């Protein structure tokens, strides 16, 4: 038995090696979000989406979304930009190393992130960006870390591709928040006022293939749960690497399905819902023999939002399990545990 440390405490899991049981994709539900995309949909159709989200989040913690409203050309353009960026010489990528940002933006090299504290570092490299907030914004001047401007490589077409994807998936995230609200018996717009200036981070990630014997303490990304409310992940078609831990302690494959995103509950939503919606442990191992790219979008609320257990998720038999914490403080505490540059207290101006 192994123990994985999540943001909401340690969780035991069955140590079943690096192999996953390959199941039909229906093992992780596929939800049609068309009713939350179509403004002409009926209340009953929208509630049906909420019911499906509730079922998925209470049984699995992951679900696929189809009819999501994101233009495929936007996704394709972002993958092209990601490949171009990661193909740059290392010295050019290091010019925008994440330590050069005061608000967690920029390039993260191989092994500099360690999501599983029992492991030796994650075998991926990444580029991080978030909401573009000017340096003279009052929240930036007030020292609310995580707000601020992005830093960009000198690479034609990269910034517009990333910003276009960010905006498109941000709008999808707003629809997913509506689905969560309906799933929790709340007004559909319950979260809307909490995501006006969200801590929503976009990453493009490159996983080199792992071949031959693999040290299970050093894989693409170690066993972990995500920090925010939920993650919207686009997976490169034809390369399966994502594995999800089920309630029996088995690793289940979550392969790419064309035309979908995969959504998973994060630790903030688990806290908000008193673990009614569990944040599910997952990992990625690229044994495909090919380069793998993925695009996760981590969606959390505004910096000062209190993450306080919802009244709809407590009873006399199930009192609140978590103290209130603000979104910004919670995310910063998790980054401090995960990223080498934050542990070392490194920071330098971009150049």
Short mmCIF file of C-alpha atoms in Angstrom, two decimals:
data_model
loop_
_atom_site.label_atom_id
_atom_site.label_comp_id
_atom_site.label_asym_id
_atom_site.label_seq_id
_atom_site.Cartn_x
_atom_site.Cartn_y
_atom_site.Cartn_z
CA UNK A 1 0.00 0.00 0.00
CA UNK A 2 1.34 3.43 -0.95
CA UNK A 3 0.21 6.82 0.32
CA UNK A 4 -0.24 9.83 -1.94
CA UNK A 5 -0.26 13.26 -0.33
CA UNK A 6 -3.00 15.46 -1.73
CA UNK A 7 -3.84 19.01 -0.79
CA UNK A 8 -6.67 17.70 1.36
CA UNK A 9 -4.57 15.15 3.23
CA UNK A 10 -2.91 11.77 2.61
CA UNK A 11 -4.73 9.10 0.65
CA UNK A 12 -3.87 5.41 0.47
CA UNK A 13 -3.71 3.61 -2.84
CA UNK A 14 -2.98 0.07 -3.93
CA UNK A 15 0.51 -0.19 -5.41
CA UNK A 16 -0.26 -1.91 -8.72
CA UNK A 17 2.89 -0.99 -10.64
CA UNK A 18 2.85 1.11 -13.78
CA UNK A 19 0.38 -0.95 -15.80
CA UNK A 20 -3.20 0.22 -16.16
CA UNK A 21 -6.25 -1.87 -16.91
CA UNK A 22 -7.48 -0.80 -20.35
CA UNK A 23 -11.24 -0.27 -20.31
CA UNK A 24 -13.78 0.98 -22.83
CA UNK A 25 -14.09 4.76 -22.61
CA UNK A 26 -17.59 4.42 -21.19
CA UNK A 27 -15.93 3.53 -17.89
CA UNK A 28 -15.31 7.28 -17.62
CA UNK A 29 -18.61 8.96 -18.53
CA UNK A 30 -19.00 11.07 -21.66
CA UNK A 31 -21.33 14.05 -21.11
CA UNK A 32 -22.93 16.03 -23.91
CA UNK A 33 -22.64 19.72 -22.95
CA UNK A 34 -24.65 20.94 -25.93
CA UNK A 35 -27.50 22.20 -23.73
CA UNK A 36 -25.10 24.52 -21.88
CA UNK A 37 -23.68 25.78 -25.16
CA UNK A 38 -27.04 26.39 -26.85
CA UNK A 39 -28.83 29.49 -25.46
CA UNK A 40 -32.13 28.09 -26.78
CA UNK A 41 -31.95 24.93 -24.64
CA UNK A 42 -34.72 24.29 -22.11
CA UNK A 43 -34.30 24.30 -18.32
CA UNK A 44 -34.97 20.56 -18.30
CA UNK A 45 -32.18 19.96 -20.83
CA UNK A 46 -29.75 22.02 -18.77
CA UNK A 47 -30.71 20.25 -15.56
CA UNK A 48 -30.06 16.93 -17.30
CA UNK A 49 -26.46 18.05 -17.86
CA UNK A 50 -26.18 18.89 -14.17
CA UNK A 51 -27.53 15.47 -13.24
CA UNK A 52 -24.93 13.80 -15.47
CA UNK A 53 -22.15 15.91 -13.93
CA UNK A 54 -23.27 14.97 -10.42
CA UNK A 55 -23.32 11.28 -11.30
CA UNK A 56 -19.82 11.47 -12.82
CA UNK A 57 -18.34 13.49 -9.97
CA UNK A 58 -19.74 11.26 -7.23
CA UNK A 59 -18.79 7.98 -8.93
CA UNK A 60 -15.60 8.74 -10.88
CA UNK A 61 -14.29 12.29 -10.44
CA UNK A 62 -13.54 12.41 -14.18
CA UNK A 63 -15.72 12.83 -17.25
CA UNK A 64 -15.34 13.56 -20.94
CA UNK A 65 -17.14 16.55 -22.49
CA UNK A 66 -18.39 16.55 -26.07
CA UNK A 67 -20.32 19.24 -27.93
CA UNK A 68 -18.25 21.69 -25.91
CA UNK A 69 -18.27 24.64 -28.31
CA UNK A 70 -14.49 25.02 -28.79
CA UNK A 71 -13.38 25.40 -32.43
CA UNK A 72 -11.09 22.46 -33.41
CA UNK A 73 -8.87 24.85 -35.38
CA UNK A 74 -8.04 26.69 -32.13
CA UNK A 75 -6.93 23.40 -30.56
CA UNK A 76 -4.87 22.39 -33.60
CA UNK A 77 -3.13 25.76 -33.70
CA UNK A 78 -2.17 25.46 -30.03
CA UNK A 79 -0.57 22.05 -30.57
CA UNK A 80 1.45 23.45 -33.49
CA UNK A 81 2.63 26.33 -31.31
CA UNK A 82 3.53 23.94 -28.49
CA UNK A 83 5.65 21.76 -30.77
CA UNK A 84 7.44 24.82 -32.09
CA UNK A 85 8.14 26.09 -28.58
CA UNK A 86 9.50 22.85 -27.15
CA UNK A 87 11.70 22.40 -30.24
CA UNK A 88 13.52 25.65 -29.44
CA UNK A 89 17.12 25.45 -28.17
CA UNK A 90 17.29 25.10 -24.40
CA UNK A 91 19.03 28.42 -23.91
CA UNK A 92 16.17 30.18 -25.66
CA UNK A 93 13.55 28.47 -23.48
CA UNK A 94 15.55 29.21 -20.34
CA UNK A 95 15.32 32.94 -21.07
CA UNK A 96 11.73 32.69 -19.81
CA UNK A 97 12.37 30.21 -16.99
CA UNK A 98 9.54 30.37 -14.47
CA UNK A 99 11.88 31.75 -11.79
CA UNK A 100 12.11 34.93 -13.87
CA UNK A 101 8.41 35.56 -13.22
CA UNK A 102 6.99 36.89 -9.96
CA UNK A 103 3.61 35.28 -10.67
CA UNK A 104 4.35 31.71 -11.80
CA UNK A 105 4.54 32.15 -15.57
CA UNK A 106 7.03 30.80 -18.09
CA UNK A 107 9.07 27.69 -18.85
CA UNK A 108 9.45 24.69 -16.52
CA UNK A 109 12.27 22.29 -17.55
CA UNK A 110 12.32 18.52 -17.16
CA UNK A 111 12.31 17.28 -13.54
CA UNK A 112 11.75 20.73 -11.98
CA UNK A 113 8.21 19.84 -10.96
CA UNK A 114 7.52 17.02 -8.52
CA UNK A 115 3.82 16.38 -7.98
CA UNK A 116 4.40 13.22 -5.94
CA UNK A 117 6.61 14.02 -2.93
CA UNK A 118 7.73 10.36 -2.73
CA UNK A 119 9.11 10.51 -6.29
CA UNK A 120 12.21 11.96 -7.97
CA UNK A 121 10.72 14.57 -10.32
CA UNK A 122 8.28 14.60 -13.22
CA UNK A 123 9.53 13.70 -16.68
CA UNK A 124 7.96 16.56 -18.60
CA UNK A 125 8.62 20.16 -19.58
CA UNK A 126 5.95 22.83 -19.69
CA UNK A 127 5.03 26.41 -20.46
CA UNK A 128 2.68 28.17 -18.04
CA UNK A 129 0.51 31.23 -18.61
CA UNK A 130 -2.58 32.64 -16.94
CA UNK A 131 -4.92 35.61 -17.06
CA UNK A 132 -3.05 38.61 -18.48
CA UNK A 133 -3.14 41.25 -15.71
CA UNK A 134 -1.17 44.50 -16.19
CA UNK A 135 1.70 45.22 -13.81
CA UNK A 136 -0.07 48.38 -12.61
CA UNK A 137 -3.31 46.58 -11.76
CA UNK A 138 -4.39 47.25 -8.14
CA UNK A 139 -4.32 43.53 -7.28
CA UNK A 140 -0.78 43.21 -8.61
CA UNK A 141 0.34 46.30 -6.71
CA UNK A 142 -1.31 44.85 -3.58
CA UNK A 143 1.00 41.84 -3.85
CA UNK A 144 -1.57 39.24 -4.81
CA UNK A 145 0.83 36.71 -6.23
CA UNK A 146 -0.47 34.80 -9.28
CA UNK A 147 -1.85 37.99 -10.83
CA UNK A 148 0.34 39.84 -13.31
CA UNK A 149 1.61 39.80 -16.88
CA UNK A 150 2.69 36.68 -18.74
CA UNK A 151 6.20 36.26 -20.13
CA UNK A 152 6.62 35.07 -23.70
CA UNK A 153 9.27 33.43 -25.86
CA UNK A 154 10.57 35.04 -29.03
CA UNK A 155 8.56 32.76 -31.30
CA UNK A 156 6.29 33.96 -34.08
CA UNK A 157 2.65 32.97 -33.61
CA UNK A 158 3.09 31.47 -30.16
CA UNK A 159 1.44 34.18 -28.09
CA UNK A 160 -1.69 34.60 -30.25
CA UNK A 161 -2.19 30.82 -30.37
CA UNK A 162 -1.96 30.53 -26.59
CA UNK A 163 -4.16 33.56 -25.92
CA UNK A 164 -6.77 32.35 -28.40
CA UNK A 165 -6.90 28.95 -26.74
CA UNK A 166 -7.04 30.50 -23.28
CA UNK A 167 -10.08 32.59 -24.15
CA UNK A 168 -11.91 29.70 -25.83
CA UNK A 169 -11.36 27.28 -22.97
CA UNK A 170 -12.10 29.95 -20.36
CA UNK A 171 -15.57 30.22 -21.91
CA UNK A 172 -15.91 26.43 -21.78
CA UNK A 173 -14.86 26.58 -18.13
CA UNK A 174 -17.66 29.02 -17.38
CA UNK A 175 -20.10 26.50 -18.86
CA UNK A 176 -18.59 23.72 -16.78
CA UNK A 177 -19.00 25.84 -13.64
CA UNK A 178 -22.67 26.16 -14.59
CA UNK A 179 -22.85 22.39 -14.87
CA UNK A 180 -21.30 22.03 -11.42
CA UNK A 181 -23.76 24.53 -9.95
CA UNK A 182 -26.71 22.59 -11.34
CA UNK A 183 -25.15 19.36 -10.09
CA UNK A 184 -24.99 20.81 -6.57
CA UNK A 185 -28.57 22.04 -6.49
CA UNK A 186 -27.49 25.68 -6.77
CA UNK A 187 -28.64 28.43 -9.14
CA UNK A 188 -26.95 27.93 -12.49
CA UNK A 189 -25.06 31.21 -12.19
CA UNK A 190 -23.90 30.57 -8.60
CA UNK A 191 -20.17 30.64 -9.44
CA UNK A 192 -20.33 33.38 -12.06
CA UNK A 193 -19.48 36.27 -9.74
CA UNK A 194 -16.52 34.27 -8.36
CA UNK A 195 -14.75 33.87 -11.71
CA UNK A 196 -14.57 37.46 -12.96
CA UNK A 197 -10.77 37.51 -12.47
CA UNK A 198 -10.06 33.82 -12.08
CA UNK A 199 -6.90 32.04 -11.10
CA UNK A 200 -7.11 29.99 -14.28
CA UNK A 201 -3.79 28.64 -15.51
CA UNK A 202 -3.04 27.22 -18.94
CA UNK A 203 -0.16 24.86 -19.58
CA UNK A 204 1.21 23.22 -22.67
CA UNK A 205 3.17 20.12 -21.69
CA UNK A 206 5.69 17.94 -23.52
CA UNK A 207 6.27 14.37 -22.36
CA UNK A 208 9.22 12.57 -23.98
CA UNK A 209 8.62 8.84 -24.48
CA UNK A 210 9.84 6.44 -21.80
CA UNK A 211 11.20 3.18 -23.17
CA UNK A 212 12.67 0.10 -21.55
CA UNK A 213 12.59 -0.41 -17.76
CA UNK A 214 10.90 2.49 -15.96
CA UNK A 215 11.58 3.66 -12.43
CA UNK A 216 8.10 4.12 -11.00
CA UNK A 217 9.41 7.08 -8.98
CA UNK A 218 10.15 9.01 -12.17
CA UNK A 219 7.35 9.05 -14.71
CA UNK A 220 5.73 11.70 -16.91
CA UNK A 221 3.80 13.10 -13.97
CA UNK A 222 3.53 11.34 -10.64
CA UNK A 223 0.37 10.36 -8.80
CA UNK A 224 -1.40 13.49 -7.63
CA UNK A 225 -4.65 15.39 -7.42
CA UNK A 226 -5.07 18.81 -9.03
CA UNK A 227 -5.22 21.96 -6.95
CA UNK A 228 -8.00 24.05 -8.48
CA UNK A 229 -11.75 23.46 -8.86
CA UNK A 230 -11.41 21.41 -12.03
CA UNK A 231 -9.07 20.78 -14.92
CA UNK A 232 -10.02 20.92 -18.61
CA UNK A 233 -7.56 18.67 -20.43
CA UNK A 234 -7.07 18.25 -24.13
CA UNK A 235 -5.04 15.15 -24.95
CA UNK A 236 -3.03 14.61 -28.11
CA UNK A 237 -4.91 12.10 -30.26
CA UNK A 238 -3.37 8.68 -30.66
CA UNK A 239 -1.10 8.85 -27.59
CA UNK A 240 -2.55 7.37 -24.40
CA UNK A 241 -0.74 8.20 -21.16
CA UNK A 242 -3.29 9.41 -18.60
CA UNK A 243 -4.26 6.95 -15.86
CA UNK A 244 -6.94 7.47 -13.20
CA UNK A 245 -7.09 5.71 -9.83
CA UNK A 246 -10.44 4.08 -9.15
CA UNK A 247 -12.03 3.29 -5.82
CA UNK A 248 -10.61 -0.25 -5.85
CA UNK A 249 -7.06 1.06 -6.12
CA UNK A 250 -6.74 0.13 -9.80
CA UNK A 251 -5.17 2.39 -12.42
CA UNK A 252 -7.63 2.89 -15.29
CA UNK A 253 -6.61 4.27 -18.68
CA UNK A 254 -8.25 7.52 -19.80
CA UNK A 255 -7.38 7.57 -23.51
CA UNK A 256 -7.91 10.54 -25.82
CA UNK A 257 -11.33 10.56 -27.47
CA UNK A 258 -11.51 12.69 -30.63
CA UNK A 259 -13.64 15.80 -30.27
CA UNK A 260 -13.67 15.78 -26.46
CA UNK A 261 -12.01 17.32 -23.45
CA UNK A 262 -11.55 15.36 -20.25
CA UNK A 263 -12.54 17.07 -16.99
CA UNK A 264 -11.46 16.14 -13.49
CA UNK A 265 -12.46 17.44 -10.09
CA UNK A 266 -9.72 19.34 -8.23
CA UNK A 267 -8.98 19.82 -4.55
CA UNK A 268 -10.74 23.19 -4.25
CA UNK A 269 -14.01 21.69 -5.51
CA UNK A 270 -13.56 18.74 -3.17
CA UNK A 271 -13.24 21.21 -0.27
CA UNK A 272 -16.21 23.28 -1.49
CA UNK A 273 -18.36 20.13 -1.73
CA UNK A 274 -17.18 18.52 1.51
CA UNK A 275 -15.80 15.61 -0.56
CA UNK A 276 -19.19 14.89 -2.11
CA UNK A 277 -17.24 15.44 -5.32
CA UNK A 278 -13.91 13.74 -4.75
CA UNK A 279 -10.66 14.98 -6.24
CA UNK A 280 -9.36 11.93 -8.09
CA UNK A 281 -5.70 10.85 -8.10
CA UNK A 282 -4.18 10.45 -11.54
CA UNK A 283 -0.80 10.21 -13.30
CA UNK A 284 0.68 10.07 -16.81
CA UNK A 285 3.22 7.65 -18.26
CA UNK A 286 4.21 8.04 -21.91
CA UNK A 287 5.17 4.57 -23.11
CA UNK A 288 3.85 5.15 -26.62
CA UNK A 289 7.28 5.52 -28.25
CA UNK A 290 6.14 8.97 -29.48
CA UNK A 291 6.43 12.50 -28.20
CA UNK A 292 3.30 13.41 -26.23
CA UNK A 293 1.80 16.87 -25.88
CA UNK A 294 -1.18 17.82 -23.74
CA UNK A 295 -2.97 21.05 -22.84
CA UNK A 296 -4.41 21.27 -19.31
CA UNK A 297 -6.37 24.32 -18.18
CA UNK A 298 -6.62 24.55 -14.38
CA UNK A 299 -9.68 26.59 -13.43
CA UNK A 300 -10.00 28.17 -10.01
CA UNK A 301 -11.98 31.20 -8.79
CA UNK A 302 -10.79 34.74 -8.07
CA UNK A 303 -7.82 35.19 -5.71
CA UNK A 304 -9.78 36.34 -2.65
CA UNK A 305 -12.66 33.89 -3.00
CA UNK A 306 -13.33 31.98 0.26
CA UNK A 307 -13.37 28.22 -0.34
CA UNK A 308 -15.97 27.37 2.29
CA UNK A 309 -17.99 24.16 2.42
CA UNK A 310 -21.33 24.67 0.67
CA UNK A 311 -24.52 24.39 2.71
CA UNK A 312 -25.92 21.92 0.16
CA UNK A 313 -23.05 19.53 0.98
CA UNK A 314 -23.40 19.33 4.76
CA UNK A 315 -25.79 17.44 7.04
CA UNK A 316 -25.87 16.62 10.73
CA UNK A 317 -24.22 13.31 9.86
CA UNK A 318 -21.73 14.97 7.47
CA UNK A 319 -20.49 18.20 9.04
CA UNK A 320 -17.99 20.44 7.28
CA UNK A 321 -14.62 18.71 7.01
CA UNK A 322 -12.49 21.69 5.98
CA UNK A 323 -11.79 25.15 7.36
CA UNK A 324 -12.31 28.11 5.08
CA UNK A 325 -9.29 29.18 3.02
CA UNK A 326 -8.97 31.73 0.24
CA UNK A 327 -8.31 30.52 -3.26
CA UNK A 328 -5.04 32.42 -3.64
CA UNK A 329 -3.55 31.27 -0.35
CA UNK A 330 -4.47 27.67 -1.08
CA UNK A 331 -2.94 27.59 -4.57
CA UNK A 332 0.27 29.26 -3.42
CA UNK A 333 0.68 26.70 -0.65
CA UNK A 334 0.38 23.88 -3.18
CA UNK A 335 2.87 25.46 -5.59
CA UNK A 336 5.33 25.87 -2.72
CA UNK A 337 5.19 22.09 -2.21
CA UNK A 338 5.59 21.20 -5.87
CA UNK A 339 7.97 23.49 -7.77
CA UNK A 340 11.74 23.45 -7.22
CA UNK A 341 12.17 27.18 -7.88
CA UNK A 342 9.68 28.07 -5.12
CA UNK A 343 11.30 25.75 -2.61
CA UNK A 344 14.65 27.36 -3.36
CA UNK A 345 13.14 30.85 -3.04
CA UNK A 346 14.55 31.76 -6.42
CA UNK A 347 13.34 34.80 -8.30
CA UNK A 348 15.02 37.03 -10.84
CA UNK A 349 13.77 39.53 -13.39
CA UNK A 350 12.96 38.29 -16.87
CA UNK A 351 15.49 39.16 -19.54
#
